[in-house]
Amino acid sequence: EVQLVQSGAEVKKPGESLKISCKGSGYRFTSYWIGWVRQMPGKGLEWMGIIYPGDSDIRYSPSFQGQVTISADKSTSTAYLQWSSLKASDTAKYYCARRVGVAGYYYFDYWGQGTLVTVSS
Amino acid sequence: QSVLTQPPSASGTPGQRVTISCSGGRSNIGTSIVNWYQQFPGTAPKLLIYNNNQRPSGVPDRFSGSKSGTSASLAISGLQSEDEADYYCATWDDNLNGLFGTGTKVTVL
């Protein structure tokens, strides 16, 4: 059974760093792209970026380029999303999702349960 | 701000047909496929329709998708109370960046 299990909720102060995780199981982790999606409180879904764990090829949304860092560890089948200096506006729920498909016919078939990040002084 | 526009809300009584539109442009919907996701409060989105009109296993056939030009639609036939949720369209732009629609809240009256 394919599963993406994300790390637990975090409460941080502005300026602090954070790294959240998404552990894949039940499939070959290195063969599928993993994407990250932000959902701010009461708002819609926003595509942040995507990583191919097989070779760590990464694509960032222009809106998030430079704001976050996406990475992956093949040895533990885990993808990461990190911030070096959090802002209050980073308060949101973050989802990871597995991308499948070929030649542009892509979609996210499995999603993690989400990680709620709260940034407050 | 999303470049894929959806109506904020849609509603219907049980058994009715509800349609949700998703309007994009030539550089996204016009040249890519459209997927739809269903999200209940406090839970992760779930794939509802992929590749414009395909249903994953387990999705009832009362959900259907279509695409024409730079727009797409999701139809729910025979609306049921358990269909009350948020629905998002999604596609890819020319650079293969993902795009989500603004989201539509479906209410069953």
Coordinates of C-alpha atoms in Angstrom, one line a residue:
Chain A
E1 CA 0.0 0.0 0.0
V2 CA 1.4 3.4 -1.0
Q3 CA 1.7 5.8 1.9
L4 CA 3.1 9.2 2.4
V5 CA 3.5 10.0 6.1
Q6 CA 4.4 13.5 7.1
S7 CA 6.0 14.8 10.3
G8 CA 3.9 16.3 13.1
A9 CA 2.6 19.8 13.7
E10 CA 5.2 22.5 14.5
V11 CA 4.9 25.8 16.4
K12 CA 7.8 28.2 15.7
K13 CA 8.8 31.8 16.2
P14 CA 9.5 34.2 13.4
G15 CA 13.1 33.9 12.3
E16 CA 13.5 30.3 13.4
S17 CA 14.4 27.5 10.9
L18 CA 12.3 24.4 10.2
K19 CA 12.5 21.2 8.2
I20 CA 9.4 19.0 7.8
S21 CA 9.4 15.6 6.3
C22 CA 7.4 13.2 4.1
K23 CA 8.2 9.5 4.2
G24 CA 7.2 7.3 1.4
S25 CA 6.5 3.6 1.6
G26 CA 4.8 0.9 -0.4
Y27 CA 6.5 1.9 -3.7
R28 CA 9.9 2.6 -5.3
F29 CA 10.5 6.0 -3.8
T30 CA 13.2 7.0 -6.2
S31 CA 11.0 6.5 -9.3
Y32 CA 8.3 9.1 -8.6
W33 CA 8.3 12.9 -8.2
I34 CA 7.2 14.2 -4.8
G35 CA 5.5 17.6 -4.8
W36 CA 4.8 20.1 -2.0
V37 CA 1.6 22.0 -1.7
R38 CA 0.7 24.9 0.7
Q39 CA -2.7 25.6 2.1
M40 CA -2.9 28.8 4.2
P41 CA -5.7 29.0 6.8
G42 CA -9.1 29.1 5.0
K43 CA -7.4 29.3 1.6
G44 CA -6.8 27.2 -1.5
L45 CA -4.0 25.0 -2.6
E46 CA -0.8 26.4 -3.9
W47 CA 1.9 24.4 -5.7
M48 CA 5.3 25.0 -4.2
G49 CA 7.7 22.7 -6.0
I50 CA 8.6 19.2 -6.8
I51 CA 11.6 16.8 -6.5
Y52 CA 12.7 13.6 -8.2
P53 CA 14.3 11.6 -5.4
G54 CA 16.1 9.4 -7.9
D55 CA 18.5 12.2 -8.9
S56 CA 17.3 15.1 -6.7
D57 CA 16.2 17.1 -9.7
I58 CA 14.1 20.0 -8.2
R59 CA 11.6 22.4 -9.8
Y60 CA 10.3 25.4 -7.8
S61 CA 7.3 27.4 -8.4
P62 CA 8.4 31.0 -9.2
S63 CA 6.3 32.1 -6.2
F64 CA 8.4 29.9 -3.8
Q65 CA 11.8 30.0 -5.4
G66 CA 14.3 31.3 -2.8
Q67 CA 11.7 31.1 0.0
V68 CA 12.0 27.3 0.8
T69 CA 14.3 24.4 0.1
I70 CA 13.1 21.1 -1.1
S71 CA 15.4 18.0 -0.7
A72 CA 15.2 14.2 -0.4
D73 CA 17.1 11.4 1.1
K74 CA 16.9 8.2 -0.9
S75 CA 18.3 6.1 1.9
T76 CA 15.3 6.8 4.1
S77 CA 12.7 7.4 1.3
T78 CA 12.0 10.8 2.8
A79 CA 11.4 14.2 1.2
Y80 CA 11.9 17.4 3.0
L81 CA 10.7 21.0 2.9
Q82 CA 12.7 23.5 4.9
W83 CA 12.8 27.2 5.8
S84 CA 15.9 29.1 7.0
S85 CA 14.0 31.9 8.6
L86 CA 10.3 31.6 9.1
K87 CA 7.8 34.4 8.8
A88 CA 4.3 34.6 10.2
S89 CA 3.0 34.4 6.7
D90 CA 4.4 30.8 6.5
T91 CA 1.7 29.7 8.8
A92 CA -0.1 27.0 6.8
K93 CA -0.7 23.4 6.3
Y94 CA 1.8 21.7 4.0
Y95 CA 1.1 18.6 2.0
C96 CA 3.4 16.3 0.1
A97 CA 2.0 14.3 -2.8
R98 CA 3.3 11.7 -5.3
R99 CA 3.2 12.7 -8.9
V100 CA 2.5 10.1 -11.5
G101 CA 2.0 10.1 -15.2
V102 CA 4.1 10.6 -18.3
A103 CA 4.8 13.2 -20.9
G104 CA 2.8 16.0 -19.3
Y105 CA -0.1 13.8 -18.3
Y106 CA 0.7 14.3 -14.7
Y107 CA -1.4 14.2 -11.5
F108 CA -1.0 13.6 -7.8
D109 CA -2.4 10.3 -6.9
Y110 CA -1.4 9.9 -3.2
W111 CA -1.1 12.6 -0.6
G112 CA 0.4 12.9 2.8
Q113 CA -1.9 13.8 5.8
G114 CA -0.4 17.3 6.0
T115 CA 1.8 19.1 8.4
L116 CA 0.5 22.2 10.2
V117 CA 3.1 24.9 10.7
T118 CA 2.3 27.8 13.0
V119 CA 4.6 30.7 13.1
S120 CA 3.9 33.1 15.9
S121 CA 5.8 35.3 18.3
Chain B
Q1 CA -3.2 34.5 -6.9
S2 CA -4.2 31.5 -9.0
V3 CA -4.5 31.9 -12.8
L4 CA -7.2 29.2 -12.8
T5 CA -10.5 30.7 -11.9
Q6 CA -13.3 28.7 -10.3
P7 CA -16.6 29.9 -8.8
P8 CA -16.3 30.3 -5.0
S9 CA -19.4 28.2 -4.4
A10 CA -21.9 25.9 -6.0
S11 CA -24.9 24.2 -4.5
G12 CA -27.8 21.9 -5.2
T13 CA -30.3 19.7 -3.6
P14 CA -29.8 15.9 -3.4
G15 CA -30.2 14.3 -6.8
Q16 CA -29.5 17.4 -8.7
R17 CA -26.6 17.9 -11.2
V18 CA -24.0 20.5 -10.2
T19 CA -21.3 21.8 -12.6
I20 CA -18.1 23.6 -11.6
S21 CA -16.1 25.5 -14.1
C22 CA -12.4 26.1 -14.3
S23 CA -11.1 28.8 -16.5
G24 CA -7.5 29.1 -17.5
G25 CA -5.4 30.2 -20.5
R26 CA -3.5 29.0 -23.5
S27 CA -0.3 28.4 -21.6
N28 CA -1.9 26.2 -19.0
I29 CA -5.2 24.4 -19.6
G30 CA -4.9 25.1 -23.3
T31 CA -1.8 23.0 -23.6
S32 CA -2.2 20.5 -20.7
I33 CA -4.5 18.1 -19.0
V34 CA -6.8 19.0 -16.1
N35 CA -7.1 17.1 -12.9
W36 CA -9.7 17.6 -10.1
Y37 CA -9.3 17.1 -6.4
Q38 CA -11.8 16.8 -3.6
Q39 CA -11.0 18.1 -0.1
F40 CA -13.0 17.7 3.0
P41 CA -12.4 20.1 6.0
G42 CA -9.2 19.2 7.8
T43 CA -8.2 16.4 5.5
A44 CA -5.8 16.0 2.6
P45 CA -7.0 16.5 -1.0
K46 CA -8.0 13.4 -2.9
L47 CA -7.7 12.8 -6.6
L48 CA -11.1 12.8 -8.2
I49 CA -10.5 13.1 -11.9
Y50 CA -7.3 12.9 -13.9
N51 CA -6.3 13.4 -17.5
N52 CA -9.4 15.6 -18.1
N53 CA -12.0 12.9 -17.7
Q54 CA -10.6 9.7 -16.1
R55 CA -11.8 8.5 -12.7
P56 CA -9.5 6.7 -10.3
S57 CA -10.7 3.4 -9.0
G58 CA -13.2 3.9 -6.3
V59 CA -14.5 7.2 -7.5
P60 CA -18.3 7.0 -8.2
D61 CA -19.3 7.5 -11.8
R62 CA -21.6 10.4 -10.9
F63 CA -18.3 12.5 -11.0
S64 CA -17.2 13.4 -14.6
G65 CA -14.8 15.8 -16.1
S66 CA -14.4 17.5 -19.4
K67 CA -12.1 20.0 -21.1
S68 CA -12.6 22.3 -24.0
G69 CA -10.0 24.9 -25.1
T70 CA -8.8 26.8 -22.1
S71 CA -11.6 25.7 -19.8
A72 CA -12.6 22.6 -17.9
S73 CA -15.6 21.4 -16.0
L74 CA -16.4 19.0 -13.2
A75 CA -20.0 17.7 -13.1
I76 CA -21.6 15.9 -10.2
S77 CA -24.7 14.1 -11.2
G78 CA -27.1 12.8 -8.6
L79 CA -25.7 15.0 -5.9
Q80 CA -25.4 13.4 -2.5
S81 CA -24.9 14.8 1.0
E82 CA -21.4 13.3 1.2
D83 CA -20.3 15.3 -1.9
E84 CA -20.3 18.5 0.3
A85 CA -16.6 19.5 0.0
D86 CA -14.2 21.8 -1.6
Y87 CA -13.2 21.0 -5.2
Y88 CA -10.0 22.2 -7.0
C89 CA -9.0 22.0 -10.6
A90 CA -5.3 21.6 -11.4
T91 CA -3.1 21.7 -14.4
W92 CA 0.5 22.4 -15.6
D93 CA 1.9 25.4 -17.3
D94 CA 4.3 25.4 -20.2
N95 CA 7.2 25.0 -17.8
L96 CA 5.5 22.1 -16.0
N97 CA 4.9 24.2 -12.9
G98 CA 1.8 23.0 -11.2
L99 CA -1.3 25.2 -10.9
F100 CA -4.4 24.9 -8.8
G101 CA -7.7 26.5 -9.3
T102 CA -9.1 28.9 -6.7
G103 CA -11.4 26.2 -5.3
T104 CA -15.2 25.8 -5.2
K105 CA -17.2 24.9 -2.1
V106 CA -20.1 22.6 -2.9
T107 CA -23.0 22.8 -0.6
V108 CA -25.8 20.2 -0.6
L109 CA -29.0 22.1 0.4

